[in-house]
XYZ file of C-alpha atoms in Angstrom:
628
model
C 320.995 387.564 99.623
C 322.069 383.750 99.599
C 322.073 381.713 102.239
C 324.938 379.519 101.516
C 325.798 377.943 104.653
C 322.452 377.479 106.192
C 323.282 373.307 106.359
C 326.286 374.207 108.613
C 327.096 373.407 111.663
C 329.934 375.914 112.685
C 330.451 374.745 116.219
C 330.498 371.028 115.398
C 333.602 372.575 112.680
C 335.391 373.827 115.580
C 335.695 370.532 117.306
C 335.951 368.584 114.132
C 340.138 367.380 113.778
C 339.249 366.100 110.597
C 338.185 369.417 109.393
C 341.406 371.087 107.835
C 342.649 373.602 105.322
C 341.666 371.190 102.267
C 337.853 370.977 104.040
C 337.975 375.037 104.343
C 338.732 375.434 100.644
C 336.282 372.813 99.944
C 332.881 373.356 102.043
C 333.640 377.124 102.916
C 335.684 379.425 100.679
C 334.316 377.874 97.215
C 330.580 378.583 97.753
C 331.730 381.996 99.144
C 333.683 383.454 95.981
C 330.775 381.983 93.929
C 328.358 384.057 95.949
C 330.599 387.001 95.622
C 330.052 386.462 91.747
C 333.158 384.734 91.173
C 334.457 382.289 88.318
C 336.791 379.921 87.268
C 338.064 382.380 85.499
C 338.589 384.833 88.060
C 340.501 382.199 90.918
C 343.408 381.555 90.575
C 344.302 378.918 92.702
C 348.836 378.125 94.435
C 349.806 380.470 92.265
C 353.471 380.613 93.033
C 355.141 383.953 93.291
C 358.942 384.205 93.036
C 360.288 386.197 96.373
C 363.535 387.995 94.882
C 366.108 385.556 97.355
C 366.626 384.936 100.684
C 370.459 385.304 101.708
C 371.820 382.411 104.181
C 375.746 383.162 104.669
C 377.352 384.032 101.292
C 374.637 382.222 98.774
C 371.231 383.472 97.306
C 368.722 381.429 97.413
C 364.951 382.134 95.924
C 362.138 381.366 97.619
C 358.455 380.862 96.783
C 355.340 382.100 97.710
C 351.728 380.538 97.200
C 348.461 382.374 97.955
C 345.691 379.754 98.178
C 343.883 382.343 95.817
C 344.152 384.872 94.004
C 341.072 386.982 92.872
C 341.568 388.709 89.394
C 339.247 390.741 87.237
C 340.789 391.914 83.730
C 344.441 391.558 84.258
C 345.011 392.869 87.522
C 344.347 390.854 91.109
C 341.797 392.436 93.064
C 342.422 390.575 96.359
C 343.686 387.472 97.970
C 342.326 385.018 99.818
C 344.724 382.573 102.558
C 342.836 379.291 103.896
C 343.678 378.282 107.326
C 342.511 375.631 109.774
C 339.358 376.337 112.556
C 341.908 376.619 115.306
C 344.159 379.384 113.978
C 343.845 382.899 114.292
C 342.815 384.571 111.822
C 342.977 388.120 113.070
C 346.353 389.317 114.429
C 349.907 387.678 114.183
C 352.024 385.775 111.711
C 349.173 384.334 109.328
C 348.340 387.947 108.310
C 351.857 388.934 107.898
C 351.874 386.005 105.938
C 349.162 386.936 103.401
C 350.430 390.742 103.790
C 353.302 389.236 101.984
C 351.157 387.526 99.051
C 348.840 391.102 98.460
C 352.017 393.553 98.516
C 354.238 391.206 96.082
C 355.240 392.871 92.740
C 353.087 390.293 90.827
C 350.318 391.238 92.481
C 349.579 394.446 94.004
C 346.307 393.944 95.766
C 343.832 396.455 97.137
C 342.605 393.850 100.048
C 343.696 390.377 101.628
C 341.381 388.153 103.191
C 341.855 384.836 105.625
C 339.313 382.358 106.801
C 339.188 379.391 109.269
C 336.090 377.811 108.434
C 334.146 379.219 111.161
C 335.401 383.196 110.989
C 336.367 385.833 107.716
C 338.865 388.632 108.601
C 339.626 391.621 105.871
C 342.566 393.743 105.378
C 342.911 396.726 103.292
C 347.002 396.048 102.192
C 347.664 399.647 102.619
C 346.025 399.992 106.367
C 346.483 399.372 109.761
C 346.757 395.494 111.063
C 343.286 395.804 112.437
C 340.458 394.206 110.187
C 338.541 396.444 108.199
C 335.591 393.549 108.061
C 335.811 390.682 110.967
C 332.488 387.934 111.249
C 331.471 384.386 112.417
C 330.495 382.731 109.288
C 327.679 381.584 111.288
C 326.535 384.800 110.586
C 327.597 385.262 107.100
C 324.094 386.504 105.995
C 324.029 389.202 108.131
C 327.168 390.604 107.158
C 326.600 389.120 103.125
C 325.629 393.040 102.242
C 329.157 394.508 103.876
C 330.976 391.638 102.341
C 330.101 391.924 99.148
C 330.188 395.927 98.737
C 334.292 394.982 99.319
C 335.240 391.691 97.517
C 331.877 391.113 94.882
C 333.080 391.293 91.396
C 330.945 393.864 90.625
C 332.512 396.552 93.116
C 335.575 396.799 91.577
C 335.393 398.859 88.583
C 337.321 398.595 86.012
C 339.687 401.134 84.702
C 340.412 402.422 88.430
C 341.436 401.726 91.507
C 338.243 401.099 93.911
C 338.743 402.316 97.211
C 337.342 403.188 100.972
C 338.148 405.480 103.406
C 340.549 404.273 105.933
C 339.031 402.777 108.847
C 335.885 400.712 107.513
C 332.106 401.657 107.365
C 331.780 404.971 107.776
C 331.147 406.088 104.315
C 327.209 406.821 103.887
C 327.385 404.014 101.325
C 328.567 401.412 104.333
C 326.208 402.793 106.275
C 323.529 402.288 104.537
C 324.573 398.833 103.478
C 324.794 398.287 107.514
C 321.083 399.582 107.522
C 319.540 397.226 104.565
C 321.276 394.012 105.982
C 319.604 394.754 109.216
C 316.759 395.243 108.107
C 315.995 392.478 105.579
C 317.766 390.226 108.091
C 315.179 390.938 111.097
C 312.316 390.594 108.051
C 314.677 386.864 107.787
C 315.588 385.971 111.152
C 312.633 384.167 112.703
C 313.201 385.078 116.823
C 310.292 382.890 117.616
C 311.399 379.557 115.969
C 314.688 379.056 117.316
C 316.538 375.782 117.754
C 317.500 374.601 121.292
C 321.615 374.109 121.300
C 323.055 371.066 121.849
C 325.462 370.674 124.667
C 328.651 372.614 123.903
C 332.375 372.123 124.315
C 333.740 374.371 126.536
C 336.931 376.520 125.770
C 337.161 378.031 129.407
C 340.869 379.685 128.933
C 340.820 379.836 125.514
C 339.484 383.804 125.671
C 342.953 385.971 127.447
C 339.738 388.670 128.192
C 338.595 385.973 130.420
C 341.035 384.338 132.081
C 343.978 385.624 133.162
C 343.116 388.980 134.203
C 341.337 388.692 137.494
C 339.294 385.904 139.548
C 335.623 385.861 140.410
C 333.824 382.984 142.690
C 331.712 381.780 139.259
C 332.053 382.899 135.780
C 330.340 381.160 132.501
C 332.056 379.461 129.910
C 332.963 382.527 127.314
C 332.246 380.264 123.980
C 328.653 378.763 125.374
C 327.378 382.068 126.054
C 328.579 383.543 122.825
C 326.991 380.556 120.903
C 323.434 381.120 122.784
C 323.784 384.975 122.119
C 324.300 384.712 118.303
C 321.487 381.447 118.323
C 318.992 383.462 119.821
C 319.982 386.952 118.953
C 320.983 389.282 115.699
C 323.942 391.716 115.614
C 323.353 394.927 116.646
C 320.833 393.682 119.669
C 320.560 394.234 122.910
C 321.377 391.726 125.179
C 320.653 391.973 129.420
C 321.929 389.955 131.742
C 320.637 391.348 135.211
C 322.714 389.363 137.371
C 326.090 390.330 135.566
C 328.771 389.210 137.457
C 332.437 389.146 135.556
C 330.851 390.331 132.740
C 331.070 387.222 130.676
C 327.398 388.282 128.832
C 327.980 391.929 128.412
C 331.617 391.478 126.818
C 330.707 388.215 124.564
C 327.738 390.047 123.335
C 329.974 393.295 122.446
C 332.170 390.893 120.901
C 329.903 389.505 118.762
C 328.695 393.001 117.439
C 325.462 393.427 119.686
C 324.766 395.881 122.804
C 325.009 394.965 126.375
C 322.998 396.007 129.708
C 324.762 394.296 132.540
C 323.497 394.422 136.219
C 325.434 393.446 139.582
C 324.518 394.407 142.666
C 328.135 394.325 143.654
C 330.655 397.069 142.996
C 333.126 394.901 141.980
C 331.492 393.008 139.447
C 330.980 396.449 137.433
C 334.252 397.600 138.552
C 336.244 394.597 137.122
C 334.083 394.868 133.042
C 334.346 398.711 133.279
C 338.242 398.839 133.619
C 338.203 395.595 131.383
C 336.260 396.288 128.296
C 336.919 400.722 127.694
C 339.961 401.393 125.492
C 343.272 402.986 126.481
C 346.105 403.960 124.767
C 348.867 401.266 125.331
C 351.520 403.302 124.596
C 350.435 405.739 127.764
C 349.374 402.455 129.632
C 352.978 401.216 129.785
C 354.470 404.741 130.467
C 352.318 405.024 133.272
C 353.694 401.501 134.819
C 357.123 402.433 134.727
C 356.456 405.877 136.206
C 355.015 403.762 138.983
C 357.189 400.757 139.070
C 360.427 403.292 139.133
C 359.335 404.899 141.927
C 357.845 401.808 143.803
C 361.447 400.138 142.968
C 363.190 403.107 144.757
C 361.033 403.342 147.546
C 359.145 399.722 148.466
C 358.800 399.172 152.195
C 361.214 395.727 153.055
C 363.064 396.401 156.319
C 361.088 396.520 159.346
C 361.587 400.146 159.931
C 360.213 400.931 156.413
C 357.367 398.896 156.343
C 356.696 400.823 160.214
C 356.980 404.139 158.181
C 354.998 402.675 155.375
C 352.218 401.718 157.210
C 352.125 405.116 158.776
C 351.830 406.985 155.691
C 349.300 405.100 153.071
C 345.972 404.300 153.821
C 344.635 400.753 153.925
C 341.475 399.196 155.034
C 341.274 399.108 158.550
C 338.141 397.596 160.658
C 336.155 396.141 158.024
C 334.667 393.187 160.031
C 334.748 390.269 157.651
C 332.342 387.363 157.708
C 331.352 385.000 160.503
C 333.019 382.120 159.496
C 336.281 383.874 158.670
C 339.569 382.665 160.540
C 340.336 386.458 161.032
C 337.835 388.830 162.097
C 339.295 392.250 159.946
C 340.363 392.875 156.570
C 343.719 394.083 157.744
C 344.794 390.311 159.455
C 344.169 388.668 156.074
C 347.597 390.545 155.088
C 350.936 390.668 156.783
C 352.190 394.235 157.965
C 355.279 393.981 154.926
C 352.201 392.997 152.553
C 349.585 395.934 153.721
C 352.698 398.275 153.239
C 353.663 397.535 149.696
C 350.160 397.372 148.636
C 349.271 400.389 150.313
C 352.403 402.496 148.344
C 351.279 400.548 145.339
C 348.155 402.301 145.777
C 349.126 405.258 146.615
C 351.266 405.770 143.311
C 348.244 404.513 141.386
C 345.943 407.194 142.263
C 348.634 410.014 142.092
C 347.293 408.821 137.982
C 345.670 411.867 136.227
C 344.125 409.688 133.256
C 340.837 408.002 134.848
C 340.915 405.165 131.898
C 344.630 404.195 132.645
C 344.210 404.421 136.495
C 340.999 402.197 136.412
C 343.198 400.186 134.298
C 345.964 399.901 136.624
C 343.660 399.172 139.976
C 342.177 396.473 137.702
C 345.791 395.048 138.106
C 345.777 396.248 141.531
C 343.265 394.556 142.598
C 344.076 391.008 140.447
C 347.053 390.574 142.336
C 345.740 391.458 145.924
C 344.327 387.938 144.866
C 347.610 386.610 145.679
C 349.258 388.879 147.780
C 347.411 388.263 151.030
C 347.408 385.287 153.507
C 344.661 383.615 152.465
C 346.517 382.649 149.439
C 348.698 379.399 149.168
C 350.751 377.878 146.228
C 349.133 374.452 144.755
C 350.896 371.375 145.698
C 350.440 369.788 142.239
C 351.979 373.121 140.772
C 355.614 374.051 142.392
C 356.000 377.386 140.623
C 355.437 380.334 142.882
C 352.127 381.971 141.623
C 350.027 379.260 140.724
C 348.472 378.416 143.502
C 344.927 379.267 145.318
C 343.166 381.907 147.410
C 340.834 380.266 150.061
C 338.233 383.165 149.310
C 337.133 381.634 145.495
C 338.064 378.093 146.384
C 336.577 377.435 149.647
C 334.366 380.252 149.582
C 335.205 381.688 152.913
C 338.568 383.861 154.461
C 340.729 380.784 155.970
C 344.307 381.485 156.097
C 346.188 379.394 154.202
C 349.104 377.039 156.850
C 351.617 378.005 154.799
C 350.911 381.615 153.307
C 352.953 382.330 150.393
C 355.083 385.537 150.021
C 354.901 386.704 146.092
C 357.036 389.776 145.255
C 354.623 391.899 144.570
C 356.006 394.232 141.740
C 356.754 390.719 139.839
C 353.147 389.910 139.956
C 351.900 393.689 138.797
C 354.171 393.398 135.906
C 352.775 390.080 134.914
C 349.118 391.219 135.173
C 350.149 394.065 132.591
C 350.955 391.775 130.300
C 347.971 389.913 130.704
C 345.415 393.254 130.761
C 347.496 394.128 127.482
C 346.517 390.876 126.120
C 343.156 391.050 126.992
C 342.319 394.479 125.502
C 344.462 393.738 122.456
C 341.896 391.021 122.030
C 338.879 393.181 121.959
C 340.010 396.185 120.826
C 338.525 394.821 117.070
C 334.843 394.610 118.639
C 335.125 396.997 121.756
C 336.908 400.282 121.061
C 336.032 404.030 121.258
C 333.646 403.878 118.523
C 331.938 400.867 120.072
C 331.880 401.254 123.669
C 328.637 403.372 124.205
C 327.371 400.091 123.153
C 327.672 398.962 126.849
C 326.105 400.195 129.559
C 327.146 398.215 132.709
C 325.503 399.175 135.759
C 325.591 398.965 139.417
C 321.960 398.320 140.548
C 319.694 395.300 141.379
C 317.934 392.952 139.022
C 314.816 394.362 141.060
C 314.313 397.154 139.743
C 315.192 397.942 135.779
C 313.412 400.805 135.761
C 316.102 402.749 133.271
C 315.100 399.708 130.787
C 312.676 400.575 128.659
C 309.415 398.281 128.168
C 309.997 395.718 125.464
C 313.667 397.097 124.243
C 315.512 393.844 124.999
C 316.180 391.427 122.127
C 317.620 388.159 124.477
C 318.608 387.711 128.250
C 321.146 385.011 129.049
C 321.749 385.102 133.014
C 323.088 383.067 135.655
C 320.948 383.657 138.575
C 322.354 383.322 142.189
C 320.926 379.846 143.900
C 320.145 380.293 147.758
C 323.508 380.025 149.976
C 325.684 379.050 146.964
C 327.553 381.709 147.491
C 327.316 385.042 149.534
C 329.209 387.650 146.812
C 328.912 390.896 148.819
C 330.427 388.932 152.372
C 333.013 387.492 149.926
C 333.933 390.587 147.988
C 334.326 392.830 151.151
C 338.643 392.621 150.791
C 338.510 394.023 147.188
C 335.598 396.606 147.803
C 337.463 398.129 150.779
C 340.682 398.416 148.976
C 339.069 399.520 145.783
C 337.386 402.351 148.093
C 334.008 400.635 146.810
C 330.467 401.230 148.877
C 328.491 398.590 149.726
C 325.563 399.688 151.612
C 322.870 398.537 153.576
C 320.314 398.746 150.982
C 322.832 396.414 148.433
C 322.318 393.550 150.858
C 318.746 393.840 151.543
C 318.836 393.732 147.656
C 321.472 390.963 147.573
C 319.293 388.027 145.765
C 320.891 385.641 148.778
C 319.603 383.126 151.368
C 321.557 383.167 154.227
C 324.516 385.531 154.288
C 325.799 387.987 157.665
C 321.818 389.422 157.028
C 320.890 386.202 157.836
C 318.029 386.707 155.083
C 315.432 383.683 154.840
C 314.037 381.621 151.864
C 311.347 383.611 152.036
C 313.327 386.879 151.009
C 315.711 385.104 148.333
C 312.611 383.941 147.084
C 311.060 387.443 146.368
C 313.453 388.658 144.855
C 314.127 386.408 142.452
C 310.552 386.330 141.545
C 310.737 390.201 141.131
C 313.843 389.837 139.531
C 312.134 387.333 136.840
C 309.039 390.063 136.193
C 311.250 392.652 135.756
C 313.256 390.563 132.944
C 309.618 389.834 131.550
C 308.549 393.865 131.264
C 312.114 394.822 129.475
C 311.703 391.843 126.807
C 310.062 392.163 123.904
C 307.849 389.799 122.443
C 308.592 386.584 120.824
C 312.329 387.066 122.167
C 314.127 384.537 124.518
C 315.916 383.872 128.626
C 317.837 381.697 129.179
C 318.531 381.033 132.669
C 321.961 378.710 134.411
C 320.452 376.542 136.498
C 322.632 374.800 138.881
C 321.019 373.230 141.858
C 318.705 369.637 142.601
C 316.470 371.493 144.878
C 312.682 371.269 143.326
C 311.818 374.261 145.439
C 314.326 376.315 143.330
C 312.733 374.694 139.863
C 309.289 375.293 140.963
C 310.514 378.997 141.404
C 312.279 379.375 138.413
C 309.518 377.984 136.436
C 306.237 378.979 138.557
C 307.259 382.701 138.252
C 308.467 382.824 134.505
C 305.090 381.335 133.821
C 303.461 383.843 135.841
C 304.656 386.415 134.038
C 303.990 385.251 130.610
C 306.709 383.268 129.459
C 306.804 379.853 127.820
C 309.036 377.237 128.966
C 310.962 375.696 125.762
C 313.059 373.134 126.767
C 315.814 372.678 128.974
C 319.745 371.553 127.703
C 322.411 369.812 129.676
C 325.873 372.198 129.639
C 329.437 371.369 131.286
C 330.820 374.639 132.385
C 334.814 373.121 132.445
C 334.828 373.188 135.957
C 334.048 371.323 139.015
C 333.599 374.038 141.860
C 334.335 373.779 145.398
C 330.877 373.947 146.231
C 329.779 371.024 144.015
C 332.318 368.931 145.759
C 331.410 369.974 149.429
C 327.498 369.793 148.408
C 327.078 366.757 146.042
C 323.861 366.210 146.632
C 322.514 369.909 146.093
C 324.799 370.910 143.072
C 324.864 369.764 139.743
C 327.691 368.450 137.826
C 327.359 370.757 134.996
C 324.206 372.821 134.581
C 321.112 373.032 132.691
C 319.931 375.968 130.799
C 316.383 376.182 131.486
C 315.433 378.618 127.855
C 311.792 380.757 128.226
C 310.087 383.065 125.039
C 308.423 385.591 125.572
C 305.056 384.646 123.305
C 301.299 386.298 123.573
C 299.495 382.757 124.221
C 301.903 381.183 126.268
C 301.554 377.293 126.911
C 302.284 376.391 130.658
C 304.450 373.222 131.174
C 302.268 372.147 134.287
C 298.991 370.959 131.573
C 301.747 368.302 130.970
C 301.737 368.040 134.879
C 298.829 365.186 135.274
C 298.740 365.432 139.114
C 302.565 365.095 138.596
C 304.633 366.499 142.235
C 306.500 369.029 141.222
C 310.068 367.405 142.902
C 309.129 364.224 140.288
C 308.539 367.157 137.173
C 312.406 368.455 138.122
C 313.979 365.335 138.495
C 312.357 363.697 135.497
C 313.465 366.626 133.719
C 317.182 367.242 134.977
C 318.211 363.543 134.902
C 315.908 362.921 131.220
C 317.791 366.290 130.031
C 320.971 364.868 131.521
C 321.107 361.478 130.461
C 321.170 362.285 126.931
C 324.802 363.252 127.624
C 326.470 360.236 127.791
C 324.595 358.539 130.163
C 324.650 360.527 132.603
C 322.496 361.149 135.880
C 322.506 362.814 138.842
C 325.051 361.912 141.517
């Protein structure tokens, strides 16, 4: 199996402007073909092909086409294969319509088309779908070498006949067994032990429409630095944790980047918001489900004050859920106006009168996106004069203050615009995460505490972003959401809540405790010689010496620490300068048999002078910079 682009650094690629079409021909697709078994004198390279005419008014006019390649054997063209730049998309829209055009033409008649970017390979069979039959990272070309080349090699198409799969991809016992041998020559390959720290990465925050767009949550990870630390430290087809789940930026980056996920959140609304996310539904039934409900919500929505009187009557809504101390109200109910807690509540009630439990989750995900908005708390952003893009108090400020100047959003507006963007999102996934695919994820509510339905050692990587002391209190915070999503919280989720502070009031003692249990638990599921990487966020030493104390504890072996910009600058860092981080380290732990501890380097060190020697040494390297 070569390993042709072991020199490469794909993520530099990404960010590289200088690194076109020419460069993809150049460093990417040449050494590809060649490893497929290819020739000179099987590419052909801008081939033009005559399109019969384009018509404009009265006149004819031909027009030509030119594949980048074309991939013969004998005297008929196997396949074709379209270069495009890093930043284009490779998977859906007009770029495969484009090379649709090139494999169907009368001159050439090909069984497959093919596109690459320089950093990803998509497949086509011509007469399928518009879904990829093969889609990888060439970052992890060797893994998927074996599946590559039972397609496109020279020697799988036989001459004399047409060569051809079942529609649909791997599911032949040939495919799978192809699946099987990569695997496992590539964990014989892949050395888990040795691997490289990454250097900082560029973030991409709303470059993903799965993340961004579809609902808010008070933190969330940037999508493309967790996927790069997955696939760095992890194979496809692994098992990735991340016990303190949150959004689900882990769980759905490491489905998306073919491995399994086991994600953890103490709060029902975390594993709310990735369940309805991430499983498949049938669009077509999706949309004919919203305009059942947005006809009758159109015919019926509570405006005048005698309606919204009748309203309020009639549909249930969350009534004497005492919200934080802290809060400028003291009830879920004041957050809303009475006009607002009647049109949700109909909302509601026409969601649930939804027999399909996929496209009802579906729709309360949209639900509950736009109670976001529509609620007092929520008021537009003075640098931003279009209605709807402006702030809710609870993720910016981190507490329920109602806004001077609410903002009143029509609300069916706002539902039909998070359809679009739920659409989006799935669309995007749907390659990676579909009904085939999704028993690959098992998200779960539950603490980090106890992972008792883990196995011992079954656990290839952990990437997790663990909850610092009073940064934020996510059950007091999420109490609007659970009580409209008819989510329980009970008393034994907060005593589990990994918090310091909070309406429990629960000390630095307790936060401690369980983030120490928390970090053996994470040890006992790993396997050996396998990797954690923890977020770590905050100047305290106390929360360091944790961190570190524990994990050593338990076994692991510190490895090194790397400075990461998350593309944002949170509320909290700029009320709390001086115990938040701009940007984050990742502190990164194996799991080894002899582990070395990082305090023989101590030398009677203090362990505040080990942190900040290591945050601002870490830190400095990027650009200068140090601790504010």
């Amino acid at each position: 199996m070569p390993n042709i682009f072991s020199q490469i650094d794909f993520n530099s690629l990404k960010n590289n402007p200088d690194f076109k079409e020419d460069s993809v021909r150049e460093v990417i697709i040449l050494p590809l073909l060649k490893s497929l078994g290819y020739t000179e004198n099987n590419i052909i390279r801008s081939k033009t092909l005559q399109h019969p005419f384009l018509k404009i008014g009265s006149k004819k006019r031909k027009i030509n086409l030119i594949p980048d390649y074309l991939l013969k054997i004998e005297n008929n063209y196997a396949w074709v294969l379209d270069a495009k730049a890093p930043n284009e998309n490779i998977k859906e829209g007009e770029h495969i319509e484009q090379v649709y055009c090139y494999a169907t033409h009368p001159e050439v008649r090909s069984l497959y088309f093919a596109l690459s970017n320089g950093v990803e390979f998509s497949l086509f069979k011509t007469s399928g779908n518009d879904t990829p039959i093969l889609y990888f990272s060439l970052d992890e070309f060797d893994y998927y070498y074996e599946q590559l080349s039972q397609f496109l090699s020279l020697n799988s198409f036989q001459l004399g006949k047409a060569f051809s799969y079942d529609e649909g991809d791997f599911f032949t016992q040939s495919r799978k067994d192809a699946k099987k041998d990569a695997k496992d020559f590539l964990v014989s390959q892949f050395d888990y032990l040795n691997r490289p720290l990454l250097s900082e990465i560029t973030v991409k925050k709303r470059a993903a429409k799965r993340h961004f767009g579809v609902h808010g949550y008070f933190t969330k990870q940037a999508w493309n630095v967790v996927a790069e630390y997955i696939k760095n430290f992890s194979q496809p087809h692994d098992t990735i944790l991340d016990p303190f789940g949150g959004s689900g930026v882990t769980a759905i980056e490491a489905l998306m980047n073919n491995r399994k996920a086991v994600s953890i959140d103490i709060n029902p609304l975390a594993t709310f918001l990735v369940n309805s996310l991430i499983y498949p539904v049938n669009f077509d039934e999706l949309n004919e489900a919203f305009n059942r409900i947005k006809s009758a919500y159109q015919k019926n929505e509570p405006n005048t004050p005698e309606d919204i009187k009748k309203a309020l009557k009639k549909y249930p809504y969350p009534k004497d859920f005492k919200l934080p101390k802290g809060s400028d109200v003291d009830t879920i109910e004041k957050l809303f106006s009475n006009k607002q807690l009647a049109q949700l509540g109909f909302l509601k009630y026409l969601i649930n009168k939804e027999k399909n439990k996929n496209i009802k989750d579906t729709l309360m995900l949209m639900f509950s996106g736009i109670l976001t908005k529509v609620n007092l708390t929520y008021h537009n952003n003075s640098k931003r004069l279009a209605p709807g893009q402006g702030d809710t108090s609870i993720f910016r400020y981190y507490r329920y203050r109602i806004a001077p100047q609410p903002t009143d959003l029509d609300l069916m507006t706002y539902f039909e615009l998070r359809l679009k963007k739920v659409i989006s999102a799935k669309k995007e996934m749907e390659y990676f995460i579909n009904e085939n695919t999704i028993s690959n994820a098992q998200i779960v509510k539950g603490t980090a505490t106890d992972l008792s339905f883990i196995s011992n050692e079954s656990i290839d990587y952990i990437y997790t972003d663990l909850p610092y002391g009073k940064k934020i209190p996510y059950l007091d915070l999420s109490i609007m959401w659970n009580a409209w999503l008819d989510l329980e919280v009970t008393e034994n989720d907060y005593n589990l809540e990994a918090i310091e502070g909070g309406e429990k009031q629960k000390s630095k003692d307790e936060y401690n405790e369980l983030i120490a249990q928390s970090i053996k638990e994470m040890y006992r599921v790993l396997k050996f010689d396998r990797w954690l990487s923890f977020v770590f966020a905050h100047k305290d030493p106390e929360f360091w010496h944790l961190i570190i104390d524990t994990a050593e504890s338990c076994g692991f072996e510190y490895k090194g620490a790397v400075a990461q910009k998350n593309g944002q600058t949170s509320f909290k860092k700029r009320q709390n300068p001086f115990t938040v981080l701009s940007g984050q380290l990742i502190i990164n732990f194996c799991k080894v048999r002899t582990p070395k501890a990082i305090m023989k380097a101590n030398l009677g060190m203090d362990i505040a002078e080990i942190v900040i020697q290591t945050i601002e040494g870490v830190i400095a390297k990027n650009d200068g910079a140090t601790l504010e």
